[in-house]
Amino acid sequence: MVTLIRALADHGDDVNYCAFSSSLLATCSLDKTIRLYSLNDFNELPYSPLKCHTYAVHCCCFSPSGHVLASCSTDGTTVLWNTQTGHILAMLNQPSGSPVRVCRFSPDSTYLVSGAADGTVVSWNMQTYKLFRCGSVKDGSLVACAFSPNGSIFVTGSSCGDLTVWDDKMRCLHSEKAHDLGITCCDFSSQPISDGEHGPQFFRMASCGQDCQIKLWVTTFTDFLGFELKYKCTLSGHSAPVLSCAFSYDGQMLVSGSVDKSVIVYEPNTGSILHTLTHHTRYVTSCAFAPNSLLLATGSMDKTVNIWQFELKAHCQAGRPEDEPKQFIEDWSEEEVSLWLCAQGLKDLVNIFKMNNIDGKELLNLTKQSLTDDLKIDGYSYEKEAIENWISKKKRTSPMTNLILPSLILTPNRTLKMAIDRWLETHQK
């Protein structure tokens, strides 16, 4: 059960964004202001609204500690606020002066990323408030951004529909068309699909766009496979462009807001609709879950922010039923791992994995070392022509270890190829 517990109507124009800390709610608007509310009673703080921007405020977000609030605007600035006093800590000017559409803190608060209408993305050092690194996408405005929970990567979304993945050094790892008519929002679930203690971490991500769709993805980054962004499924329910999406703090719910004026809450493992909320009278522009409670805020062009409370019992029942098809990699059987290898074009590895009884849980724990030592896969990188020449001479030993090779399968080192491509792009200009 979901209950509307408060409707905030203090903004004088469209509400563009909502964000929670553990104790506060922040909202921003076309009216150029940011408003702060206490989660204890949803009364506005004495020093709210925050006023500094000279044009519309597009986005706001809290640092993980909740002590700093960032807001960004059409005026080309990202402003940092002290949430305890409302005082300005710093004003960060986008180098190009372009309108800033989105901002996000890294999970460890080391950096803040701001994305602008001209496609530039800037990483700011949060100790010095100085520019750290800068990049850009080829086409469109940057309108969405999300960090993976471990902070190793972040993803940006553009008005042209591209999802672009960056590492913490602002190097582009991957880019692909995700939504034909443009992306509007993206978010990571805070809960990894694997623990990553002995192997790669897999994270679930959602994106939404002007094509009326919400797409679910799984991302991972490993030293032997490189970065991978895998499309999983599309969630249906909205009849118009989807403007916002967000995971609950425990990853068991995904919420979306749309031009069709509705808010839909999904169970992301099955894609089933848990709730449809229809209290807004105009486009729903923003949805946000609280970081440690079952509170949801939805903002709209009707100038209001609605606060929703989920009943704990109903939320717990949103978990996966016993008869649900296996969705998590750690639940895969050996046969399901074999099917995955075939889908990846690695059919020749099936017998090796079966001989070593690799199921889903074992797959998540694989490292480059275990591939070399336990599975007896060579694990080294060679020039293709050189290693093919080596094999053509009927040599079945590793050029590096001189050990017998149980398989002559050659697998492309995508990570090394990307690194070489980046080096060539840098040094051939």
Short mmCIF file of C-alpha atoms in Angstrom, two decimals:
data_model
loop_
_atom_site.label_atom_id
_atom_site.label_comp_id
_atom_site.label_asym_id
_atom_site.label_seq_id
_atom_site.Cartn_x
_atom_site.Cartn_y
_atom_site.Cartn_z
CA MET A 1 0.00 0.00 0.00
CA VAL A 2 1.19 3.53 -0.81
CA THR A 3 -0.16 6.60 0.96
CA LEU A 4 0.13 10.25 -0.05
CA ILE A 5 1.25 11.86 3.20
CA ARG A 6 2.11 15.40 2.07
CA ALA A 7 1.77 17.72 -0.91
CA LEU A 8 4.27 20.59 -1.06
CA ALA A 9 3.19 23.58 -3.15
CA ASP A 10 5.80 26.26 -2.40
CA HIS A 11 7.43 26.64 -5.83
CA GLY A 12 6.11 29.30 -8.19
CA ASP A 13 6.88 27.34 -11.38
CA ASP A 14 7.60 23.83 -12.69
CA VAL A 15 9.42 21.52 -10.28
CA ASN A 16 12.44 20.12 -12.12
CA TYR A 17 14.06 17.82 -9.58
CA CYS A 18 13.78 16.22 -6.13
CA ALA A 19 16.58 14.76 -4.01
CA PHE A 20 16.84 13.19 -0.55
CA SER A 21 19.55 13.04 2.09
CA SER A 22 19.08 11.00 5.28
CA SER A 23 17.37 13.98 6.95
CA LEU A 24 16.37 16.46 4.23
CA LEU A 25 14.42 16.78 1.00
CA ALA A 26 15.60 19.25 -1.67
CA THR A 27 13.52 20.47 -4.61
CA CYS A 28 14.43 22.85 -7.43
CA SER A 29 12.40 24.70 -10.00
CA LEU A 30 12.09 26.91 -13.03
CA ASP A 31 11.45 29.68 -10.47
CA LYS A 32 15.28 29.80 -9.93
CA THR A 33 15.12 28.55 -6.32
CA ILE A 34 16.01 25.46 -4.30
CA ARG A 35 13.86 24.57 -1.30
CA LEU A 36 14.85 22.40 1.67
CA TYR A 37 12.50 20.45 3.95
CA SER A 38 13.01 18.44 7.12
CA LEU A 39 12.02 14.78 6.85
CA ASN A 40 10.74 14.89 10.43
CA ASP A 41 7.67 16.99 9.60
CA PHE A 42 8.26 18.22 5.99
CA ASN A 43 8.33 21.80 7.18
CA GLU A 44 10.58 24.11 5.16
CA LEU A 45 13.88 25.03 6.81
CA PRO A 46 14.27 28.62 8.10
CA TYR A 47 16.94 29.54 5.52
CA SER A 48 14.98 28.09 2.59
CA PRO A 49 14.51 28.92 -0.26
CA LEU A 50 18.11 29.08 -1.46
CA LYS A 51 18.57 31.86 -4.00
CA CYS A 52 21.61 32.44 -6.15
CA HIS A 53 20.92 31.20 -9.68
CA THR A 54 19.82 33.75 -12.24
CA TYR A 55 17.94 31.25 -14.44
CA ALA A 56 16.05 27.97 -14.01
CA VAL A 57 17.56 25.32 -11.70
CA HIS A 58 17.57 22.00 -13.53
CA CYS A 59 18.98 19.57 -10.98
CA CYS A 60 20.06 19.24 -7.35
CA CYS A 61 21.77 16.48 -5.39
CA PHE A 62 23.21 15.83 -1.93
CA SER A 63 26.70 14.64 -1.15
CA PRO A 64 26.66 11.14 0.44
CA SER A 65 27.12 12.67 3.90
CA GLY A 66 24.26 15.11 3.30
CA HIS A 67 26.38 18.07 4.41
CA VAL A 68 26.64 19.60 0.93
CA LEU A 69 23.95 20.25 -1.67
CA ALA A 70 24.79 20.91 -5.33
CA SER A 71 22.45 22.72 -7.71
CA CYS A 72 22.96 23.48 -11.41
CA SER A 73 21.29 25.93 -13.73
CA THR A 74 20.78 27.41 -17.16
CA ASP A 75 23.06 30.23 -15.95
CA GLY A 76 26.06 27.91 -16.55
CA THR A 77 26.94 27.39 -12.89
CA THR A 78 26.89 24.61 -10.34
CA VAL A 79 26.55 25.97 -6.80
CA LEU A 80 27.58 24.13 -3.63
CA TRP A 81 25.57 24.87 -0.49
CA ASN A 82 26.15 24.12 3.20
CA THR A 83 22.97 22.26 4.15
CA GLN A 84 23.24 23.20 7.82
CA THR A 85 23.36 26.96 7.24
CA GLY A 86 22.25 27.54 3.64
CA HIS A 87 25.50 29.39 2.92
CA ILE A 88 27.26 29.11 -0.45
CA LEU A 89 30.48 27.08 -0.29
CA ALA A 90 31.53 27.52 -3.92
CA MET A 91 30.26 28.49 -7.35
CA LEU A 92 31.62 26.30 -10.15
CA ASN A 93 31.49 27.81 -13.63
CA GLN A 94 31.13 25.38 -16.52
CA PRO A 95 34.24 26.10 -18.68
CA SER A 96 32.15 26.58 -21.81
CA GLY A 97 29.53 28.69 -20.04
CA SER A 98 26.85 26.35 -21.38
CA PRO A 99 23.67 25.67 -19.34
CA VAL A 100 24.32 22.91 -16.81
CA ARG A 101 21.61 20.25 -16.95
CA VAL A 102 22.72 17.61 -14.45
CA CYS A 103 25.12 17.16 -11.50
CA ARG A 104 26.13 14.16 -9.35
CA PHE A 105 28.50 13.46 -6.46
CA SER A 106 30.75 10.40 -6.56
CA PRO A 107 29.90 7.84 -3.85
CA ASP A 108 32.98 8.82 -1.82
CA SER A 109 32.34 12.58 -2.23
CA THR A 110 35.75 13.02 -3.86
CA TYR A 111 34.32 14.44 -7.09
CA LEU A 112 31.26 16.16 -8.47
CA VAL A 113 30.34 15.69 -12.11
CA SER A 114 28.39 18.32 -14.07
CA GLY A 115 26.97 17.83 -17.55
CA ALA A 116 26.01 20.67 -19.88
CA ALA A 117 23.82 21.44 -22.87
CA ASP A 118 26.83 21.59 -25.22
CA GLY A 119 27.78 17.98 -24.42
CA THR A 120 30.65 18.79 -22.06
CA VAL A 121 31.09 16.84 -18.82
CA VAL A 122 33.32 18.19 -16.04
CA SER A 123 34.70 16.46 -12.95
CA TRP A 124 35.34 18.81 -10.00
CA ASN A 125 37.67 18.11 -7.06
CA MET A 126 35.54 18.50 -3.93
CA GLN A 127 38.51 19.28 -1.67
CA THR A 128 39.77 22.21 -3.72
CA TYR A 129 36.57 23.04 -5.69
CA LYS A 130 38.80 23.11 -8.78
CA LEU A 131 38.27 21.51 -12.19
CA PHE A 132 39.80 18.02 -12.24
CA ARG A 133 39.06 16.67 -15.72
CA CYS A 134 36.85 17.51 -18.67
CA GLY A 135 35.35 15.49 -21.50
CA SER A 136 32.54 15.69 -24.02
CA VAL A 137 30.13 13.58 -26.04
CA LYS A 138 29.89 13.82 -29.82
CA ASP A 139 26.25 14.81 -30.13
CA GLY A 140 23.49 16.29 -28.04
CA SER A 141 23.09 17.78 -24.58
CA LEU A 142 24.02 15.89 -21.44
CA VAL A 143 20.81 15.52 -19.45
CA ALA A 144 21.40 12.48 -17.23
CA CYS A 145 24.18 11.11 -15.03
CA ALA A 146 24.61 8.30 -12.49
CA PHE A 147 27.57 6.80 -10.61
CA SER A 148 27.93 3.08 -10.03
CA PRO A 149 27.68 2.33 -6.30
CA ASN A 150 31.39 1.52 -6.02
CA GLY A 151 32.35 4.71 -7.88
CA SER A 152 34.49 2.94 -10.47
CA ILE A 153 32.40 4.25 -13.38
CA PHE A 154 29.70 6.78 -14.12
CA VAL A 155 27.21 6.92 -16.97
CA THR A 156 25.89 9.96 -18.83
CA GLY A 157 22.85 10.16 -21.05
CA SER A 158 22.35 12.58 -23.93
CA SER A 159 19.42 14.19 -25.72
CA CYS A 160 20.49 12.21 -28.80
CA GLY A 161 19.84 8.94 -26.98
CA ASP A 162 23.39 7.79 -26.25
CA LEU A 163 24.54 6.20 -22.99
CA THR A 164 28.23 6.92 -22.43
CA VAL A 165 30.29 5.17 -19.77
CA TRP A 166 33.31 6.87 -18.16
CA ASP A 167 35.89 5.66 -15.67
CA ASP A 168 37.09 7.71 -12.70
CA LYS A 169 39.84 9.25 -14.89
CA MET A 170 37.21 10.59 -17.32
CA ARG A 171 38.17 8.07 -20.00
CA CYS A 172 35.33 6.95 -22.24
CA LEU A 173 34.89 3.18 -21.89
CA HIS A 174 31.78 2.65 -23.95
CA SER A 175 29.00 4.44 -25.81
CA GLU A 176 25.86 3.15 -27.46
CA LYS A 177 22.44 4.27 -28.64
CA ALA A 178 19.92 3.40 -25.93
CA HIS A 179 16.79 5.47 -26.66
CA ASP A 180 16.08 6.62 -30.21
CA LEU A 181 14.44 9.93 -29.31
CA GLY A 182 16.75 10.92 -26.47
CA ILE A 183 17.54 9.91 -22.89
CA THR A 184 15.95 11.79 -19.99
CA CYS A 185 17.29 10.02 -16.90
CA CYS A 186 19.35 7.07 -15.65
CA ASP A 187 20.01 5.50 -12.26
CA PHE A 188 21.97 2.64 -10.69
CA SER A 189 20.59 0.29 -8.09
CA SER A 190 22.67 0.64 -4.92
CA GLN A 191 22.68 -3.13 -4.50
CA PRO A 192 25.18 -5.09 -6.64
CA ILE A 193 24.02 -8.36 -8.15
CA SER A 194 27.29 -9.93 -6.91
CA ASP A 195 29.39 -9.15 -3.84
CA GLY A 196 32.59 -8.66 -5.88
CA GLU A 197 34.80 -9.93 -3.06
CA HIS A 198 36.57 -12.47 -5.25
CA GLY A 199 35.30 -11.46 -8.67
CA PRO A 200 33.60 -8.74 -10.70
CA GLN A 201 30.65 -6.75 -9.44
CA PHE A 202 27.54 -6.64 -11.60
CA PHE A 203 25.27 -3.61 -11.22
CA ARG A 204 21.73 -3.07 -12.42
CA MET A 205 21.02 0.23 -14.16
CA ALA A 206 17.83 1.81 -15.51
CA SER A 207 17.43 4.39 -18.26
CA CYS A 208 14.36 6.14 -19.64
CA GLY A 209 13.64 8.40 -22.57
CA GLN A 210 11.48 10.25 -25.01
CA ASP A 211 10.58 6.92 -26.66
CA CYS A 212 8.21 6.19 -23.72
CA GLN A 213 10.43 3.30 -22.60
CA ILE A 214 12.30 2.28 -19.48
CA LYS A 215 15.22 -0.06 -20.13
CA LEU A 216 17.11 -2.22 -17.63
CA TRP A 217 20.80 -2.94 -18.07
CA VAL A 218 23.53 -4.88 -16.27
CA THR A 219 27.04 -3.43 -16.13
CA THR A 220 30.36 -4.88 -15.08
CA PHE A 221 34.05 -4.08 -15.41
CA THR A 222 36.71 -6.79 -15.13
CA ASP A 223 40.38 -7.07 -16.04
CA PHE A 224 39.80 -10.03 -18.34
CA LEU A 225 36.55 -9.05 -20.10
CA GLY A 226 36.82 -5.25 -19.92
CA PHE A 227 33.69 -3.15 -19.54
CA GLU A 228 30.34 -4.59 -20.52
CA LEU A 229 26.91 -2.97 -20.69
CA LYS A 230 24.23 -5.58 -21.29
CA TYR A 231 20.64 -4.74 -22.19
CA LYS A 232 18.23 -6.91 -20.19
CA CYS A 233 14.65 -5.84 -20.84
CA THR A 234 12.17 -3.00 -21.47
CA LEU A 235 9.46 -2.12 -18.96
CA SER A 236 6.10 -1.04 -20.33
CA GLY A 237 3.29 0.94 -18.75
CA HIS A 238 3.65 4.59 -19.79
CA SER A 239 1.85 6.03 -22.81
CA ALA A 240 4.11 9.09 -23.23
CA PRO A 241 7.80 10.07 -22.77
CA VAL A 242 9.29 8.97 -19.45
CA LEU A 243 11.12 11.86 -17.77
CA SER A 244 12.52 10.27 -14.60
CA CYS A 245 13.46 6.92 -13.06
CA ALA A 246 14.97 5.90 -9.72
CA PHE A 247 15.66 2.75 -7.69
CA SER A 248 14.65 2.36 -4.04
CA TYR A 249 17.50 2.19 -1.52
CA ASP A 250 17.35 -1.62 -1.37
CA GLY A 251 16.92 -2.12 -5.14
CA GLN A 252 13.55 -3.87 -4.76
CA MET A 253 11.54 -1.12 -6.47
CA LEU A 254 12.00 1.10 -9.53
CA VAL A 255 9.86 4.22 -9.97
CA SER A 256 9.24 6.29 -13.10
CA GLY A 257 7.44 9.54 -13.89
CA SER A 258 6.03 10.49 -17.26
CA VAL A 259 4.48 13.08 -19.54
CA ASP A 260 1.30 10.99 -19.17
CA LYS A 261 1.10 12.51 -15.63
CA SER A 262 1.47 9.13 -13.93
CA VAL A 263 4.02 7.60 -11.57
CA ILE A 264 4.59 3.83 -11.91
CA VAL A 265 6.37 1.66 -9.34
CA TYR A 266 7.85 -1.58 -10.73
CA GLU A 267 9.34 -4.72 -9.24
CA PRO A 268 12.58 -4.70 -11.28
CA ASN A 269 13.29 -8.45 -11.13
CA THR A 270 10.03 -9.37 -12.87
CA GLY A 271 9.04 -6.06 -14.46
CA SER A 272 5.60 -6.28 -12.88
CA ILE A 273 3.78 -3.07 -11.94
CA LEU A 274 3.26 -2.74 -8.19
CA HIS A 275 1.56 0.68 -8.08
CA THR A 276 0.32 3.39 -10.44
CA LEU A 277 -0.02 6.85 -8.87
CA THR A 278 -2.05 9.51 -10.67
CA HIS A 279 -2.28 12.52 -8.36
CA HIS A 280 -0.29 15.01 -10.46
CA THR A 281 -2.20 17.16 -12.95
CA ARG A 282 0.71 17.84 -15.32
CA TYR A 283 3.92 16.13 -16.48
CA VAL A 284 5.85 14.26 -13.75
CA THR A 285 9.42 15.52 -14.07
CA SER A 286 11.18 13.91 -11.11
CA CYS A 287 11.06 10.85 -8.84
CA ALA A 288 13.34 10.14 -5.88
CA PHE A 289 13.45 7.53 -3.12
CA ALA A 290 14.85 8.36 0.33
CA PRO A 291 18.23 6.68 1.00
CA ASN A 292 17.20 4.76 4.11
CA SER A 293 13.41 4.74 4.38
CA LEU A 294 10.32 3.91 2.33
CA LEU A 295 9.62 7.48 1.26
CA LEU A 296 9.12 8.60 -2.34
CA ALA A 297 9.03 12.18 -3.66
CA THR A 298 7.54 13.04 -7.06
CA GLY A 299 7.83 16.49 -8.66
CA SER A 300 5.71 17.88 -11.46
CA MET A 301 5.09 20.75 -13.82
CA ASP A 302 1.96 21.36 -11.72
CA LYS A 303 4.41 23.11 -9.30
CA THR A 304 3.91 20.53 -6.55
CA VAL A 305 5.98 17.83 -4.86
CA ASN A 306 4.07 14.83 -3.51
CA ILE A 307 5.48 12.72 -0.66
CA TRP A 308 4.47 9.06 -0.57
CA GLN A 309 4.88 6.50 2.22
CA PHE A 310 5.13 2.78 1.43
CA GLU A 311 3.77 0.25 3.88
CA LEU A 312 6.62 -1.99 5.04
CA LYS A 313 4.63 -5.23 4.68
CA ALA A 314 3.63 -4.42 1.11
CA HIS A 315 7.22 -3.53 0.26
CA CYS A 316 8.54 -6.82 1.60
CA GLN A 317 6.03 -8.68 -0.55
CA ALA A 318 7.56 -7.00 -3.61
CA GLY A 319 10.51 -9.40 -3.35
CA ARG A 320 10.99 -12.28 -5.75
CA PRO A 321 8.44 -15.12 -5.42
CA GLU A 322 9.73 -18.67 -5.17
CA ASP A 323 8.51 -19.64 -8.63
CA GLU A 324 10.01 -16.62 -10.42
CA PRO A 325 12.47 -17.43 -13.25
CA LYS A 326 16.08 -17.06 -12.21
CA GLN A 327 17.18 -13.49 -12.92
CA PHE A 328 20.43 -13.17 -10.96
CA ILE A 329 23.71 -14.50 -12.32
CA GLU A 330 24.61 -16.04 -8.95
CA ASP A 331 21.53 -18.30 -9.34
CA TRP A 332 22.56 -19.65 -12.75
CA SER A 333 23.08 -23.38 -13.18
CA GLU A 334 26.03 -24.80 -15.11
CA GLU A 335 23.75 -25.17 -18.12
CA GLU A 336 22.69 -21.50 -17.93
CA VAL A 337 26.36 -20.47 -17.81
CA SER A 338 26.91 -22.57 -20.95
CA LEU A 339 24.03 -20.82 -22.70
CA TRP A 340 25.51 -17.43 -21.70
CA LEU A 341 28.91 -18.41 -23.13
CA CYS A 342 27.27 -19.35 -26.42
CA ALA A 343 25.42 -16.03 -26.51
CA GLN A 344 28.76 -14.24 -26.03
CA GLY A 345 30.32 -16.10 -28.97
CA LEU A 346 32.47 -18.22 -26.60
CA LYS A 347 31.02 -21.62 -27.46
CA ASP A 348 34.48 -23.22 -27.48
CA LEU A 349 34.83 -22.47 -23.76
CA VAL A 350 31.72 -24.45 -22.79
CA ASN A 351 33.48 -27.77 -22.27
CA ILE A 352 36.26 -26.17 -20.21
CA PHE A 353 33.72 -24.47 -17.94
CA LYS A 354 31.69 -27.69 -17.60
CA MET A 355 34.82 -29.68 -16.71
CA ASN A 356 35.41 -27.19 -13.90
CA ASN A 357 31.74 -27.15 -12.77
CA ILE A 358 31.36 -23.39 -13.26
CA ASP A 359 27.86 -22.30 -12.24
CA GLY A 360 26.62 -18.73 -11.72
CA LYS A 361 28.18 -18.30 -8.29
CA GLU A 362 31.54 -19.61 -9.53
CA LEU A 363 31.32 -17.37 -12.63
CA LEU A 364 31.06 -14.25 -10.45
CA ASN A 365 34.16 -15.33 -8.52
CA LEU A 366 36.37 -15.82 -11.59
CA THR A 367 39.44 -13.60 -11.77
CA LYS A 368 42.29 -13.45 -14.24
CA GLN A 369 44.38 -15.47 -11.76
CA SER A 370 41.77 -18.20 -11.40
CA LEU A 371 41.34 -18.38 -15.17
CA THR A 372 45.09 -18.96 -15.50
CA ASP A 373 45.67 -21.26 -12.51
CA ASP A 374 42.41 -23.15 -12.10
CA LEU A 375 40.96 -23.32 -15.61
CA LYS A 376 44.37 -23.45 -17.28
CA ILE A 377 43.49 -20.72 -19.77
CA ASP A 378 46.67 -18.91 -20.78
CA GLY A 379 45.51 -15.40 -19.76
CA TYR A 380 48.28 -13.49 -21.60
CA SER A 381 47.95 -11.08 -24.54
CA TYR A 382 49.76 -11.50 -27.85
CA GLU A 383 49.68 -9.99 -31.30
CA LYS A 384 47.17 -12.05 -33.26
CA GLU A 385 49.55 -12.78 -36.13
CA ALA A 386 52.32 -13.88 -33.76
CA ILE A 387 50.22 -16.26 -31.68
CA GLU A 388 48.53 -17.73 -34.78
CA ASN A 389 51.99 -18.34 -36.26
CA TRP A 390 53.04 -20.02 -32.99
CA ILE A 391 50.01 -22.33 -33.09
CA SER A 392 50.41 -23.03 -36.82
CA LYS A 393 53.80 -24.57 -36.02
CA LYS A 394 51.90 -27.13 -33.93
CA LYS A 395 53.19 -25.77 -30.66
CA ARG A 396 50.72 -26.52 -27.85
CA THR A 397 52.58 -24.77 -25.05
CA SER A 398 52.16 -21.24 -23.74
CA PRO A 399 54.83 -18.85 -25.09
CA MET A 400 54.93 -17.22 -21.62
CA THR A 401 54.79 -20.18 -19.20
CA ASN A 402 55.82 -23.09 -21.44
CA LEU A 403 52.92 -25.06 -19.96
CA ILE A 404 50.71 -27.30 -22.11
CA LEU A 405 47.65 -25.48 -23.46
CA PRO A 406 44.46 -27.57 -23.04
CA SER A 407 42.77 -25.34 -25.62
CA LEU A 408 43.85 -23.33 -28.65
CA ILE A 409 40.98 -20.85 -28.37
CA LEU A 410 41.96 -17.22 -28.94
CA THR A 411 39.88 -14.57 -27.15
CA PRO A 412 40.19 -10.83 -28.06
CA ASN A 413 41.53 -8.61 -25.24
CA ARG A 414 38.93 -5.84 -25.51
CA THR A 415 40.33 -3.84 -22.60
CA LEU A 416 43.80 -3.68 -24.18
CA LYS A 417 42.29 -2.75 -27.55
CA MET A 418 40.37 0.15 -25.98
CA ALA A 419 43.53 1.35 -24.23
CA ILE A 420 45.48 1.27 -27.51
CA ASP A 421 42.69 3.08 -29.35
CA ARG A 422 42.64 5.81 -26.67
CA TRP A 423 46.44 6.19 -26.93
CA LEU A 424 46.24 6.51 -30.72
CA GLU A 425 43.48 9.11 -30.49
CA THR A 426 45.58 11.15 -28.05
CA HIS A 427 48.90 10.97 -29.89
CA GLN A 428 47.80 11.20 -33.52
CA LYS A 429 46.03 14.57 -33.25
#
